[in-house]
Tab-separated table of C-alpha atoms in Angstrom:
chain	number	residue	atom	x	y	z
A	7	MET	CA	-6.885	-12.434	6.478
A	8	PHE	CA	-6.751	-9.818	9.239
A	9	GLY	CA	-9.217	-11.606	11.495
A	10	VAL	CA	-11.456	-8.570	11.986
A	11	PRO	CA	-14.425	-7.027	10.110
A	12	LYS	CA	-12.457	-3.812	9.520
A	13	ALA	CA	-8.672	-3.628	9.340
A	14	LEU	CA	-6.099	-0.956	10.100
A	15	VAL	CA	-2.880	-1.353	8.093
A	16	GLY	CA	0.294	0.582	8.847
A	17	MET	CA	2.504	1.643	5.960
A	18	ILE	CA	6.290	1.373	6.319
A	19	HIS	CA	8.047	3.648	3.826
A	20	LEU	CA	11.406	1.934	3.404
A	21	GLY	CA	14.567	3.982	3.186
A	22	ALA	CA	16.107	4.392	-0.256
A	23	LEU	CA	17.118	0.890	-1.338
A	24	PRO	CA	20.258	-0.275	-3.162
A	25	GLY	CA	20.191	0.827	-6.773
A	26	SER	CA	18.007	3.886	-6.177
A	27	ALA	CA	19.195	7.456	-6.656
A	28	ALA	CA	19.063	8.380	-2.966
A	29	HIS	CA	20.559	5.184	-1.519
A	30	VAL	CA	23.351	5.626	1.015
A	31	ALA	CA	25.453	2.491	1.196
A	32	VAL	CA	26.987	2.851	4.665
A	33	GLY	CA	26.550	4.606	7.992
A	34	ASP	CA	23.811	4.899	10.603
A	35	ASP	CA	21.396	6.380	8.073
A	36	GLY	CA	22.275	4.110	5.179
A	37	GLY	CA	22.915	0.564	4.128
A	38	LEU	CA	20.425	-2.275	4.025
A	39	ALA	CA	20.983	-3.186	7.676
A	40	ALA	CA	19.923	0.295	8.777
A	41	ILE	CA	16.859	0.139	6.528
A	42	VAL	CA	15.892	-3.211	8.037
A	43	ASP	CA	16.338	-1.929	11.597
A	44	ARG	CA	14.170	1.122	10.943
A	45	ALA	CA	11.456	-0.946	9.283
A	46	VAL	CA	11.344	-3.371	12.208
A	47	GLU	CA	11.141	-0.490	14.695
A	48	GLU	CA	8.178	1.015	12.831
A	49	ALA	CA	6.478	-2.371	12.593
A	50	LYS	CA	6.678	-2.709	16.372
A	51	VAL	CA	5.127	0.746	16.843
A	52	TYR	CA	2.152	-0.278	14.700
A	53	ARG	CA	1.870	-3.615	16.518
A	54	ASP	CA	1.902	-1.939	19.908
A	55	ALA	CA	-0.929	0.336	18.777
A	56	CYS	CA	-2.980	-2.768	17.842
A	57	PHE	CA	-2.895	-2.304	14.067
A	58	HIS	CA	-4.056	-5.398	12.184
A	59	GLY	CA	-1.544	-5.444	9.335
A	60	LEU	CA	1.561	-3.875	7.857
A	61	MET	CA	2.824	-2.858	4.432
A	62	ILE	CA	6.286	-2.190	3.050
A	63	GLU	CA	6.813	0.114	0.099
A	64	ASN	CA	9.922	1.492	-1.645
A	65	MET	CA	8.639	5.072	-1.363
A	66	HIS	CA	12.096	6.624	-1.007
A	67	ASP	CA	13.355	5.083	-4.267
A	68	ARG	CA	12.247	8.173	-6.215
A	69	PRO	CA	12.301	8.848	-9.089
A	70	TYR	CA	10.657	5.547	-9.903
A	71	LEU	CA	11.053	3.310	-12.890
A	72	LYS	CA	7.919	2.538	-14.896
A	73	GLY	CA	6.513	-0.914	-14.386
A	74	THR	CA	9.733	-2.557	-13.286
A	75	VAL	CA	12.611	-2.497	-10.808
A	76	GLY	CA	16.010	-4.125	-10.767
A	77	PRO	CA	16.799	-7.438	-9.074
A	78	GLU	CA	18.600	-5.513	-6.328
A	79	THR	CA	15.283	-3.922	-5.286
A	80	VAL	CA	13.452	-7.252	-5.271
A	81	ALA	CA	16.212	-8.850	-3.214
A	82	ALA	CA	16.395	-5.981	-0.721
A	83	MET	CA	12.644	-5.813	-0.200
A	84	ALA	CA	12.456	-9.575	0.330
A	85	VAL	CA	15.123	-9.280	3.029
A	86	VAL	CA	13.291	-6.421	4.727
A	87	GLY	CA	9.973	-8.243	4.499
A	88	GLN	CA	11.439	-11.385	6.034
A	89	GLU	CA	12.909	-9.477	8.976
A	90	VAL	CA	9.688	-7.527	9.582
A	91	ARG	CA	7.717	-10.770	9.602
A	92	ARG	CA	10.244	-12.371	11.938
A	93	ALA	CA	9.852	-9.494	14.413
A	94	VAL	CA	6.107	-8.839	14.159
A	95	GLN	CA	3.527	-11.520	13.483
A	96	LEU	CA	1.008	-9.462	11.542
A	97	PRO	CA	-0.165	-9.943	7.944
A	98	LEU	CA	2.273	-8.130	5.673
A	99	GLY	CA	1.650	-6.447	2.332
A	100	VAL	CA	4.083	-5.363	-0.380
A	101	GLN	CA	3.972	-2.547	-2.933
A	102	VAL	CA	6.781	-1.885	-5.400
A	103	LEU	CA	6.705	1.472	-7.151
A	104	ALA	CA	5.914	2.320	-9.814
A	105	ALA	CA	3.483	-0.377	-10.955
A	106	ALA	CA	6.143	-3.081	-10.569
A	107	ASN	CA	3.367	-5.509	-9.732
A	108	ARG	CA	5.016	-8.791	-10.700
A	109	GLU	CA	8.064	-7.838	-8.665
A	110	ALA	CA	5.784	-7.124	-5.686
A	111	LEU	CA	4.316	-10.618	-5.989
A	112	ALA	CA	7.810	-12.109	-6.145
A	113	VAL	CA	8.836	-10.227	-3.002
A	114	ALA	CA	5.648	-11.281	-1.225
A	115	LEU	CA	6.161	-14.936	-2.107
A	116	ALA	CA	9.807	-14.875	-1.014
A	117	CYS	CA	9.191	-13.287	2.387
A	118	GLY	CA	5.849	-14.899	3.206
A	119	ALA	CA	3.722	-11.777	2.872
A	120	SER	CA	-0.056	-12.033	2.677
A	121	PHE	CA	-0.989	-9.457	0.044
A	122	VAL	CA	0.264	-7.006	-2.556
A	123	ARG	CA	-0.949	-3.537	-3.448
A	124	VAL	CA	-0.871	-3.003	-7.200
A	125	GLU	CA	-1.434	-0.048	-9.488
A	126	GLY	CA	-2.368	-0.030	-13.149
A	127	PHE	CA	-4.359	-3.226	-12.671
A	128	VAL	CA	-7.204	-2.216	-14.990
A	129	PHE	CA	-7.484	0.693	-17.455
A	130	ALA	CA	-4.548	2.860	-18.488
A	131	HIS	CA	-3.588	6.125	-16.839
A	132	VAL	CA	-0.849	8.717	-17.128
A	133	ALA	CA	1.414	8.772	-14.083
A	134	ASP	CA	4.569	10.716	-13.223
A	135	GLU	CA	6.514	7.955	-14.965
A	136	GLY	CA	4.435	8.014	-18.165
A	137	ILE	CA	1.598	5.882	-19.477
A	138	ILE	CA	0.845	2.947	-17.193
A	139	GLU	CA	-1.090	0.225	-19.015
A	140	SER	CA	-3.281	-2.341	-17.308
A	141	ASP	CA	-1.648	-5.648	-16.433
A	142	ALA	CA	-4.369	-7.724	-14.762
A	143	GLY	CA	-4.089	-10.527	-17.311
A	144	VAL	CA	-0.318	-10.748	-17.104
A	145	LEU	CA	-0.258	-10.409	-13.318
A	146	GLN	CA	-2.910	-13.032	-12.631
A	147	ARG	CA	-1.178	-15.505	-14.913
A	148	TYR	CA	2.123	-14.791	-13.208
A	149	ARG	CA	0.500	-15.313	-9.803
A	150	LYS	CA	-0.681	-18.731	-10.969
A	151	GLN	CA	2.671	-19.581	-12.552
A	152	ILE	CA	4.740	-18.985	-9.404
A	153	GLY	CA	2.249	-20.606	-7.034
A	154	ALA	CA	1.240	-17.364	-5.330
A	155	GLY	CA	-2.518	-17.845	-5.470
A	156	HIS	CA	-2.716	-17.505	-1.683
A	157	ILE	CA	-1.334	-13.955	-1.871
A	158	LYS	CA	-4.178	-11.443	-2.099
A	159	VAL	CA	-4.146	-8.731	-4.769
A	160	PHE	CA	-5.479	-5.338	-3.669
A	161	ALA	CA	-5.776	-3.030	-6.678
A	162	ASP	CA	-5.737	0.753	-6.676
A	163	VAL	CA	-8.525	2.285	-8.748
A	164	LYS	CA	-8.098	5.749	-10.277
A	165	LYS	CA	-4.535	5.759	-8.947
A	166	LYS	CA	-3.217	8.831	-7.127
A	167	HIS	CA	-0.416	10.926	-8.662
A	168	SER	CA	-2.002	10.273	-12.053
A	169	ALA	CA	-4.116	11.870	-14.754
A	170	HIS	CA	-7.236	9.947	-15.727
A	171	ALA	CA	-8.422	12.143	-18.592
A	172	ILE	CA	-8.240	9.260	-21.065
A	173	THR	CA	-10.704	7.306	-18.911
A	174	ALA	CA	-12.765	10.270	-17.765
A	175	ASP	CA	-15.935	8.567	-19.002
A	176	VAL	CA	-15.278	5.604	-16.700
A	177	SER	CA	-16.290	6.224	-13.088
A	178	VAL	CA	-14.320	5.059	-10.080
A	179	ALA	CA	-17.105	2.565	-9.358
A	180	GLU	CA	-16.905	1.159	-12.900
A	181	THR	CA	-13.133	0.908	-12.566
A	182	ALA	CA	-13.570	-1.024	-9.331
A	183	GLN	CA	-16.046	-3.347	-11.041
A	184	ALA	CA	-13.481	-4.010	-13.765
A	185	ALA	CA	-10.903	-4.860	-11.099
A	186	GLU	CA	-13.349	-7.261	-9.475
A	187	PHE	CA	-14.064	-8.826	-12.867
A	188	SER	CA	-10.317	-9.284	-13.312
A	189	LEU	CA	-10.137	-11.284	-10.061
A	190	ALA	CA	-8.757	-8.648	-7.696
A	191	ASP	CA	-9.237	-9.641	-4.073
A	192	GLY	CA	-9.898	-6.064	-2.993
A	193	VAL	CA	-9.801	-2.494	-4.279
A	194	ILE	CA	-8.193	0.644	-2.879
A	195	VAL	CA	-9.628	4.142	-3.257
A	196	THR	CA	-7.294	7.116	-2.727
A	197	GLY	CA	-7.046	10.866	-2.870
A	198	THR	CA	-5.226	12.646	-5.669
A	199	SER	CA	-1.776	12.343	-4.074
A	200	THR	CA	0.075	10.940	-1.066
A	201	GLY	CA	-1.504	12.186	2.141
A	202	LYS	CA	-4.496	13.763	0.400
A	203	GLN	CA	-7.876	12.779	1.788
A	204	THR	CA	-9.906	10.206	-0.109
A	205	GLU	CA	-13.369	11.389	-1.126
A	206	PRO	CA	-15.968	9.692	1.117
A	207	ASP	CA	-18.509	9.708	-1.732
A	208	GLU	CA	-16.118	7.702	-3.916
A	209	VAL	CA	-15.611	5.105	-1.196
A	210	GLN	CA	-19.367	4.834	-0.746
A	211	ALA	CA	-19.916	4.448	-4.513
A	212	VAL	CA	-17.248	1.764	-4.846
A	213	ALA	CA	-18.504	-0.153	-1.809
A	214	ALA	CA	-21.987	-0.205	-3.333
A	215	ALA	CA	-20.672	-1.388	-6.703
A	216	VAL	CA	-18.476	-4.361	-5.758
A	217	GLY	CA	-18.632	-7.435	-3.572
A	218	ILE	CA	-14.949	-7.447	-2.607
A	219	PRO	CA	-13.285	-5.506	0.224
A	220	VAL	CA	-12.811	-1.765	-0.234
A	221	LEU	CA	-9.877	-0.036	1.427
A	222	VAL	CA	-9.122	3.654	1.872
A	223	GLY	CA	-5.567	4.218	0.699
A	224	SER	CA	-4.588	7.801	1.474
A	225	GLY	CA	-5.229	10.749	3.726
A	226	VAL	CA	-6.683	8.843	6.697
A	227	THR	CA	-6.512	10.846	9.943
A	228	PRO	CA	-8.151	10.607	13.367
A	229	ALA	CA	-10.414	13.475	12.332
A	230	ASN	CA	-11.783	11.939	9.117
A	231	ILE	CA	-11.695	8.166	9.574
A	232	GLY	CA	-15.298	8.255	10.736
A	233	GLN	CA	-16.353	9.491	7.282
A	234	TYR	CA	-15.800	6.017	5.797
A	235	PRO	CA	-18.270	3.649	7.482
A	236	GLN	CA	-18.491	1.513	4.319
A	237	ALA	CA	-14.731	0.870	4.154
A	238	ASP	CA	-13.376	-2.552	5.052
A	239	GLY	CA	-9.867	-1.325	5.734
A	240	PHE	CA	-7.559	1.661	5.996
A	241	ILE	CA	-3.938	1.965	4.880
A	242	VAL	CA	-2.279	4.666	6.963
A	243	GLY	CA	1.115	6.210	6.290
A	244	SER	CA	1.554	9.968	6.033
A	245	SER	CA	-0.659	11.108	8.907
A	246	VAL	CA	1.307	9.033	11.448
A	247	LYS	CA	4.610	10.646	10.534
A	248	ARG	CA	6.008	13.678	12.335
A	249	ASP	CA	4.097	16.794	11.195
A	250	GLY	CA	1.967	14.521	8.997
A	251	ARG	CA	4.592	14.394	6.225
A	252	TRP	CA	5.517	11.040	4.709
A	253	VAL	CA	9.230	11.875	4.488
A	254	ASN	CA	9.529	12.240	8.260
A	255	ALA	CA	10.023	9.621	10.957
A	256	ILE	CA	7.057	7.770	12.414
A	257	ASP	CA	5.418	9.401	15.458
A	258	ALA	CA	4.129	6.886	18.027
A	259	GLN	CA	1.622	9.365	19.441
A	260	ARG	CA	0.117	9.933	16.003
A	261	VAL	CA	-0.076	6.164	15.467
A	262	GLN	CA	-1.945	5.785	18.758
A	263	ALA	CA	-4.323	8.617	17.839
A	264	VAL	CA	-5.308	6.919	14.571
A	265	ALA	CA	-5.765	3.606	16.368
A	266	LYS	CA	-8.025	5.213	18.975
A	267	ALA	CA	-10.162	6.860	16.282
A	268	PHE	CA	-10.376	3.555	14.417
A	269	VAL	CA	-11.657	1.751	17.502
A	270	ALA	CA	-14.409	4.346	17.829
A	271	LEU	CA	-15.402	3.778	14.186
A	272	ALA	CA	-15.301	-0.009	14.505
A	273	LYS	CA	-17.537	0.092	17.571
A	274	GLY	CA	-19.786	2.450	15.571
């Protein structure tokens, strides 16, 4: 899909969308048009740094609903996705928080995206929003129903911002194997929260356990990207923001630094 053995994917944290608690309807810092413009600008920064793919996510829509979003969110994200794809010809991914996986597929199909990032795909966990139950069966049937079989499903395993005590006897590698069994196209390993480094040992264990691509989904920096030689891809968001905080604006110099470190790893 990305055309390279290892892929670098830039995360675009969309501004608070219509219907969310923090949405501002008008002005330079609000309204859907402003959100689109900012997303396109960030997409171009990633493109210019030679990233291989992009993702859009409704990160600023906090607090999130559990397992669903309103039609206004789906519509807005489809519009943003379409405009990002129009401006930058890179494979695009979609994630809709929290665990609104069918909605993510609908957005991806509408805007021509290439993949979705889903949470709660296999095994239950307790997230900020409550108990998230697995939806692989429902999601895969929905993918078939709407003719979205060409859209890849990348599933988080042992999802960040969650407690996994109820599945403590199931390792991250076994969780990844369950995702592969349930027809995921790839799995994503993360740290415990946004921006927290992913454990290299967990990435190594998952890569050894499955035959599908393994991506690192949080905490990737120029200093640690070399610790994941087994990874097939990296989703980068927080470390390329000003001061390394996801809430801040994107920093082109930080984007370039990650890209440079990635090239060194890829040449390996």
